[in-house]
CSV table of C-alpha atoms in Angstrom, one decimal:
chain,number,residue,atom,x,y,z
A,1,MET,CA,-4.2,-158.8,-36.3
A,2,SER,CA,-4.2,-158.3,-32.5
A,3,GLU,CA,-1.5,-159.6,-30.3
A,4,PRO,CA,-2.5,-162.5,-28.0
A,5,VAL,CA,-3.4,-161.4,-24.5
A,6,PRO,CA,-0.9,-162.9,-21.9
A,7,SER,CA,-2.4,-165.2,-19.5
A,8,SER,CA,-3.0,-163.7,-16.1
A,9,ALA,CA,-3.1,-167.1,-14.4
A,10,SER,CA,-0.3,-167.5,-11.9
A,11,PRO,CA,1.6,-170.8,-12.0
A,12,ARG,CA,0.2,-173.3,-9.5
A,13,PRO,CA,2.3,-173.6,-6.3
A,14,ARG,CA,4.5,-176.7,-6.0
A,15,VAL,CA,3.5,-178.8,-3.0
A,16,ALA,CA,5.7,-181.2,-1.0
A,17,LEU,CA,4.3,-183.7,1.5
A,18,VAL,CA,6.9,-184.4,4.3
A,19,MET,CA,6.4,-187.2,6.8
A,20,GLY,CA,8.5,-187.5,9.9
A,21,SER,CA,9.7,-190.5,11.9
A,22,GLY,CA,7.3,-192.4,14.1
A,23,GLY,CA,7.7,-196.1,13.5
A,24,LEU,CA,4.2,-197.7,13.8
A,25,LYS,CA,2.7,-194.3,14.6
A,26,ALA,CA,3.2,-193.3,10.9
A,27,GLN,CA,0.1,-195.3,10.1
A,28,ALA,CA,-1.8,-192.2,11.5
A,29,ALA,CA,-0.8,-190.6,8.2
A,30,LEU,CA,-3.2,-192.8,6.2
A,31,PRO,CA,-6.3,-190.7,7.0
A,32,ILE,CA,-4.3,-187.7,5.8
A,33,LEU,CA,-3.5,-189.4,2.5
A,34,GLN,CA,-7.2,-190.2,2.1
A,35,PHE,CA,-8.1,-186.6,2.7
A,36,LEU,CA,-5.6,-185.4,0.1
A,37,GLU,CA,-6.9,-187.9,-2.4
A,38,ALA,CA,-10.5,-186.9,-1.7
A,39,HIS,CA,-9.8,-183.2,-2.4
A,40,GLY,CA,-7.6,-183.8,-5.5
A,41,ILE,CA,-4.4,-182.6,-3.9
A,42,ARG,CA,-1.5,-184.4,-5.5
A,43,PRO,CA,1.9,-183.5,-4.1
A,44,ASP,CA,4.8,-182.7,-6.5
A,45,LEU,CA,7.4,-184.2,-4.1
A,46,LEU,CA,7.3,-186.7,-1.2
A,47,VAL,CA,9.9,-186.6,1.6
A,48,GLY,CA,10.0,-189.1,4.4
A,49,CYS,CA,12.0,-190.2,7.4
A,50,SER,CA,11.8,-193.6,9.0
A,51,GLY,CA,8.2,-194.7,9.5
A,52,GLY,CA,6.9,-191.7,7.5
A,53,GLY,CA,9.2,-192.8,4.6
A,54,VAL,CA,7.7,-196.3,4.6
A,55,VAL,CA,4.2,-194.9,4.3
A,56,LEU,CA,5.1,-192.5,1.6
A,57,ALA,CA,7.0,-195.2,-0.3
A,58,GLY,CA,3.8,-197.3,-0.3
A,59,TRP,CA,1.7,-194.4,-1.5
A,60,ALA,CA,4.2,-193.6,-4.3
A,61,CYS,CA,4.2,-197.2,-5.4
A,62,GLY,CA,0.4,-197.1,-5.9
A,63,TYR,CA,-0.9,-198.6,-2.7
A,64,GLN,CA,-4.1,-197.0,-1.6
A,65,PRO,CA,-4.4,-196.0,2.1
A,66,GLU,CA,-6.9,-198.8,2.7
A,67,GLU,CA,-4.5,-201.3,1.3
A,68,MET,CA,-1.7,-200.0,3.5
A,69,THR,CA,-4.0,-200.3,6.5
A,70,ALA,CA,-4.6,-204.0,5.6
A,71,ILE,CA,-0.9,-204.6,5.2
A,72,GLY,CA,-0.2,-203.0,8.6
A,73,ASN,CA,-2.9,-205.0,10.3
A,74,SER,CA,-1.5,-208.3,8.8
A,75,LEU,CA,2.1,-207.6,9.7
A,76,ASN,CA,3.4,-210.7,11.6
A,77,PRO,CA,5.1,-209.8,14.9
A,78,ALA,CA,7.3,-212.9,14.3
A,79,LEU,CA,9.1,-210.9,11.7
A,80,PHE,CA,10.9,-209.2,14.5
A,81,LYS,CA,13.1,-212.0,15.9
A,82,LYS,CA,15.8,-211.2,18.4
A,83,ASP,CA,19.4,-211.8,17.3
A,84,TRP,CA,20.7,-213.7,20.4
A,85,ASN,CA,24.2,-214.0,19.0
A,86,SER,CA,24.5,-210.3,18.5
A,87,LEU,CA,23.0,-209.6,21.9
A,88,ALA,CA,25.6,-212.0,23.5
A,89,ILE,CA,28.4,-210.0,21.8
A,90,MET,CA,26.9,-206.6,22.6
A,91,PHE,CA,26.6,-207.4,26.3
A,92,GLY,CA,30.0,-209.1,26.6
A,93,VAL,CA,28.7,-212.6,27.1
A,94,LYS,CA,30.6,-213.7,24.0
A,95,ARG,CA,34.1,-212.4,23.6
A,96,LYS,CA,34.1,-211.2,20.0
A,97,ALA,CA,34.9,-207.8,18.5
A,98,PHE,CA,32.0,-205.3,18.6
A,99,ASN,CA,31.0,-204.1,15.1
A,100,HIS,CA,28.2,-202.2,13.3
A,101,ASP,CA,26.6,-205.4,12.0
A,102,LEU,CA,25.3,-206.3,15.5
A,103,SER,CA,21.7,-205.5,16.4
A,104,ILE,CA,19.0,-206.5,18.7
A,105,PHE,CA,16.7,-207.9,15.9
A,106,LYS,CA,17.6,-210.0,12.9
A,107,THR,CA,17.3,-207.9,9.7
A,108,ALA,CA,17.4,-210.2,6.7
A,109,ALA,CA,13.7,-211.1,6.8
A,110,ILE,CA,12.7,-207.4,7.3
A,111,ILE,CA,14.7,-206.3,4.2
A,112,GLN,CA,13.1,-209.2,2.3
A,113,GLN,CA,9.6,-208.0,3.4
A,114,PHE,CA,10.4,-204.6,2.0
A,115,ARG,CA,11.4,-206.1,-1.3
A,116,THR,CA,8.1,-208.0,-1.4
A,117,TRP,CA,6.1,-204.9,-0.6
A,118,PHE,CA,7.9,-202.6,-3.1
A,119,LYS,CA,8.4,-205.2,-5.8
A,120,GLY,CA,12.0,-204.4,-6.7
A,121,ARG,CA,11.4,-200.8,-7.6
A,122,ARG,CA,14.0,-198.1,-7.6
A,123,LEU,CA,13.5,-194.6,-6.2
A,124,GLU,CA,14.1,-192.8,-9.5
A,125,GLN,CA,11.4,-194.9,-11.2
A,126,LEU,CA,8.5,-193.8,-8.9
A,127,PRO,CA,5.7,-191.7,-10.5
A,128,ILE,CA,6.1,-189.1,-7.7
A,129,PRO,CA,9.6,-188.1,-6.7
A,130,LEU,CA,10.5,-189.5,-3.3
A,131,ILE,CA,13.3,-188.5,-1.0
A,132,LEU,CA,14.2,-190.6,2.0
A,133,GLN,CA,16.2,-189.2,4.9
A,134,ALA,CA,19.0,-191.3,6.5
A,135,THR,CA,22.0,-190.6,8.6
A,136,ASP,CA,25.7,-191.5,8.0
A,137,PHE,CA,26.6,-193.7,10.9
A,138,GLU,CA,30.3,-192.8,10.6
A,139,THR,CA,30.1,-189.0,10.2
A,140,GLY,CA,26.6,-188.1,11.5
A,141,GLU,CA,25.8,-186.2,8.3
A,142,GLY,CA,22.3,-186.3,6.9
A,143,VAL,CA,21.9,-188.2,3.7
A,144,GLU,CA,19.0,-187.6,1.3
A,145,MET,CA,18.4,-190.7,-0.9
A,146,ASP,CA,16.5,-190.2,-4.2
A,147,THR,CA,18.1,-192.9,-6.3
A,148,GLY,CA,18.8,-196.6,-6.0
A,149,ASP,CA,17.1,-199.7,-4.6
A,150,LEU,CA,13.9,-198.7,-2.8
A,151,ALA,CA,13.8,-201.6,-0.3
A,152,GLU,CA,17.4,-200.8,0.8
A,153,ALA,CA,16.6,-197.1,1.1
A,154,ILE,CA,13.5,-197.9,3.2
A,155,TYR,CA,15.6,-200.1,5.5
A,156,ALA,CA,18.2,-197.4,5.8
A,157,THR,CA,15.8,-194.6,6.7
A,158,SER,CA,14.1,-196.7,9.4
A,159,ALA,CA,17.1,-198.6,10.8
A,160,ALA,CA,16.8,-197.5,14.4
A,161,TYR,CA,20.1,-198.5,16.0
A,162,PRO,CA,20.7,-200.6,18.1
A,163,PHE,CA,17.4,-202.4,17.3
A,164,PHE,CA,18.4,-202.7,13.6
A,165,HIS,CA,22.0,-202.4,12.3
A,166,PRO,CA,23.2,-199.8,9.7
A,167,ILE,CA,23.4,-200.8,6.1
A,168,ARG,CA,26.2,-200.1,3.6
A,169,ARG,CA,24.6,-198.2,0.6
A,170,GLU,CA,26.5,-196.5,-2.2
A,171,GLY,CA,29.7,-196.4,-0.1
A,172,ARG,CA,28.2,-195.0,3.0
A,173,LEU,CA,27.1,-196.7,6.2
A,174,LEU,CA,23.5,-195.5,6.8
A,175,PHE,CA,20.9,-195.7,9.6
A,176,ASP,CA,17.8,-194.0,10.9
A,177,GLY,CA,17.2,-190.5,9.5
A,178,VAL,CA,15.8,-189.5,12.9
A,179,PHE,CA,19.3,-188.6,14.0
A,180,SER,CA,19.8,-186.0,11.3
A,181,ALA,CA,16.3,-184.7,10.2
A,182,PRO,CA,13.3,-186.3,12.0
A,183,VAL,CA,10.9,-184.2,9.9
A,184,PRO,CA,13.0,-183.4,6.9
A,185,VAL,CA,11.4,-180.1,5.7
A,186,LEU,CA,14.7,-178.7,4.5
A,187,ALA,CA,15.0,-181.4,1.8
A,188,ALA,CA,11.7,-180.0,0.3
A,189,ILE,CA,12.6,-176.4,0.7
A,190,ARG,CA,16.0,-176.9,-1.1
A,191,ARG,CA,14.1,-178.3,-4.1
A,192,GLY,CA,12.1,-175.1,-4.5
A,193,MET,CA,8.7,-176.2,-3.1
A,194,ASP,CA,6.3,-173.4,-2.5
A,195,ILE,CA,4.1,-175.2,0.1
A,196,VAL,CA,5.4,-177.8,2.5
A,197,LEU,CA,2.9,-180.0,4.4
A,198,ALA,CA,5.0,-181.4,7.3
A,199,VAL,CA,3.4,-184.3,9.2
A,200,ASP,CA,4.9,-184.6,12.7
A,201,PHE,CA,3.9,-187.5,14.9
A,202,ALA,CA,3.9,-185.8,18.3
A,203,GLU,CA,3.9,-188.3,21.2
A,204,ASP,CA,4.0,-187.4,24.8
A,205,LEU,CA,7.2,-188.6,26.5
A,206,SER,CA,7.0,-191.2,29.2
A,207,GLY,CA,9.7,-190.5,31.8
A,208,LYS,CA,9.5,-193.9,33.4
A,209,PRO,CA,11.0,-196.5,31.0
A,210,LYS,CA,10.5,-200.1,32.2
A,211,ASN,CA,13.7,-201.5,30.9
A,212,LEU,CA,16.9,-200.8,29.0
A,213,PHE,CA,15.1,-201.0,25.6
A,214,ASP,CA,12.5,-198.6,26.7
A,215,ALA,CA,15.2,-196.2,27.9
A,216,VAL,CA,16.9,-196.3,24.5
A,217,VAL,CA,13.7,-195.5,22.8
A,218,HIS,CA,13.0,-192.7,25.2
A,219,ILE,CA,16.4,-191.1,24.6
A,220,ASN,CA,15.9,-191.3,20.9
A,221,LYS,CA,12.5,-189.6,21.2
A,222,ILE,CA,14.1,-186.8,23.2
A,223,LEU,CA,16.8,-186.4,20.5
A,224,GLY,CA,14.3,-186.5,17.7
A,225,ARG,CA,12.0,-183.9,19.2
A,226,THR,CA,14.9,-181.5,19.9
A,227,VAL,CA,16.3,-181.8,16.4
A,228,SER,CA,12.9,-181.5,14.8
A,229,GLN,CA,11.9,-178.4,16.7
A,230,SER,CA,15.2,-176.6,15.9
A,231,GLN,CA,15.0,-177.4,12.2
A,232,MET,CA,11.4,-176.5,11.9
A,233,LEU,CA,11.9,-173.1,13.5
A,234,ALA,CA,14.9,-172.4,11.3
A,235,SER,CA,12.9,-173.4,8.2
A,236,ILE,CA,10.0,-171.1,9.1
A,237,ASP,CA,12.3,-168.1,9.9
A,238,LEU,CA,14.8,-168.4,7.1
A,239,TYR,CA,12.9,-169.6,4.0
A,240,PRO,CA,10.0,-168.2,2.0
A,241,SER,CA,8.1,-171.5,1.6
A,242,GLU,CA,4.7,-171.8,3.3
A,243,ILE,CA,5.2,-174.5,5.9
A,244,LEU,CA,2.2,-176.1,7.6
A,245,ARG,CA,3.2,-178.3,10.5
A,246,ILE,CA,0.5,-181.0,10.9
A,247,LYS,CA,0.9,-182.3,14.4
A,248,VAL,CA,-0.6,-185.8,14.9
A,249,ARG,CA,-1.1,-186.0,18.6
A,250,PHE,CA,-1.1,-189.2,20.6
A,251,LYS,CA,-2.7,-189.3,24.0
A,252,GLU,CA,-0.9,-192.5,25.0
A,253,VAL,CA,2.7,-193.8,24.5
A,254,ILE,CA,2.8,-196.2,21.6
A,255,GLN,CA,5.3,-199.0,22.2
A,256,LEU,CA,7.6,-200.2,19.4
A,257,GLY,CA,5.8,-203.0,17.5
A,258,ASP,CA,2.5,-202.7,19.4
A,259,MET,CA,0.1,-204.0,16.7
A,260,GLN,CA,-2.8,-203.7,19.1
A,261,ALA,CA,-2.6,-199.9,19.0
A,262,VAL,CA,-3.5,-199.6,15.3
A,263,SER,CA,-7.0,-198.3,15.9
A,264,LEU,CA,-5.7,-195.8,18.4
A,265,ILE,CA,-3.1,-194.6,15.9
A,266,GLN,CA,-5.6,-194.2,13.1
A,267,ALA,CA,-7.9,-192.3,15.4
A,268,ALA,CA,-5.1,-189.8,16.0
A,269,GLY,CA,-4.8,-189.4,12.2
A,270,HIS,CA,-8.5,-188.7,11.8
A,271,ALA,CA,-8.3,-186.1,14.6
A,272,ALA,CA,-5.4,-184.4,12.8
A,273,VAL,CA,-7.5,-184.2,9.6
A,274,ALA,CA,-10.3,-182.6,11.5
A,275,GLU,CA,-7.9,-180.1,13.0
A,276,PHE,CA,-5.7,-179.2,10.0
A,277,GLY,CA,-7.9,-180.1,7.0
A,278,PRO,CA,-9.2,-176.5,6.6
A,279,GLU,CA,-5.7,-175.1,6.6
A,280,ILE,CA,-4.5,-177.7,4.1
A,281,LEU,CA,-7.3,-176.7,1.7
A,282,ASN,CA,-6.7,-173.0,2.3
A,283,LEU,CA,-3.0,-173.5,1.3
A,284,CYS,CA,-3.4,-175.9,-1.6
A,285,GLY,CA,-6.8,-175.1,-3.0
A,286,ARG,CA,-9.9,-177.4,-3.0
A,287,GLY,CA,-10.2,-179.8,-5.9
A,288,ARG,CA,-6.7,-179.1,-7.2
A,289,SER,CA,-5.6,-181.7,-9.9
């Protein structure tokens, strides 16, 4: 009786899809998700930061890209209500002690909206593992969330201070992951991924902010770009994983909460698919299941 011939097929590479911060601009990732689905590319791991984390959470929960587009288009701007009491304290109009619960916008309705969208799910229950990047407000350390309440984790990864206040989660005070890993490729590499598709929402900077809020956003964008570039270069130089940086380019500055810019945002996503689609297929293989 002859011995069985060992299989010569090499194990398929493990693929991570990483999406960086970008707020509303993260909707540009929806054409990329459609492209992956059309070619049977199913990532083994999802890693998101801020707006990119929101998109990946929706995808992991079973929302189709078309459904997420409809949700984004129906988002009510009235959800973002200014917290005038907090603003009065922050700017010294009211003489009360400053604390980390203060923010420009009220947050309770936003967290409730996340609970509605994600239907009470927990991170560890998702069919595709999802890691969300946040930052410890007190120490500045990066925090990779992969367990616990999904709505709270989504709020934490996208809580852009001072617009939204940090949230206490599992003993740590957390806010926007952009301050520690705007495009968190290292989280994927540390988990042994062979291929990392890193979606980076690259927006030109406007050096002429119109008001204080614009200035805060501008400074955060500079910080995010600097941290992202240094981490990306370190990942490419030091680790064996194949990293494809998918730059979604925006020709205009997208303002925070500008719902009129959705068509422009998705056009940038389609352009990224046209530019990087062949490289994605070359790395991952066409029709992979």
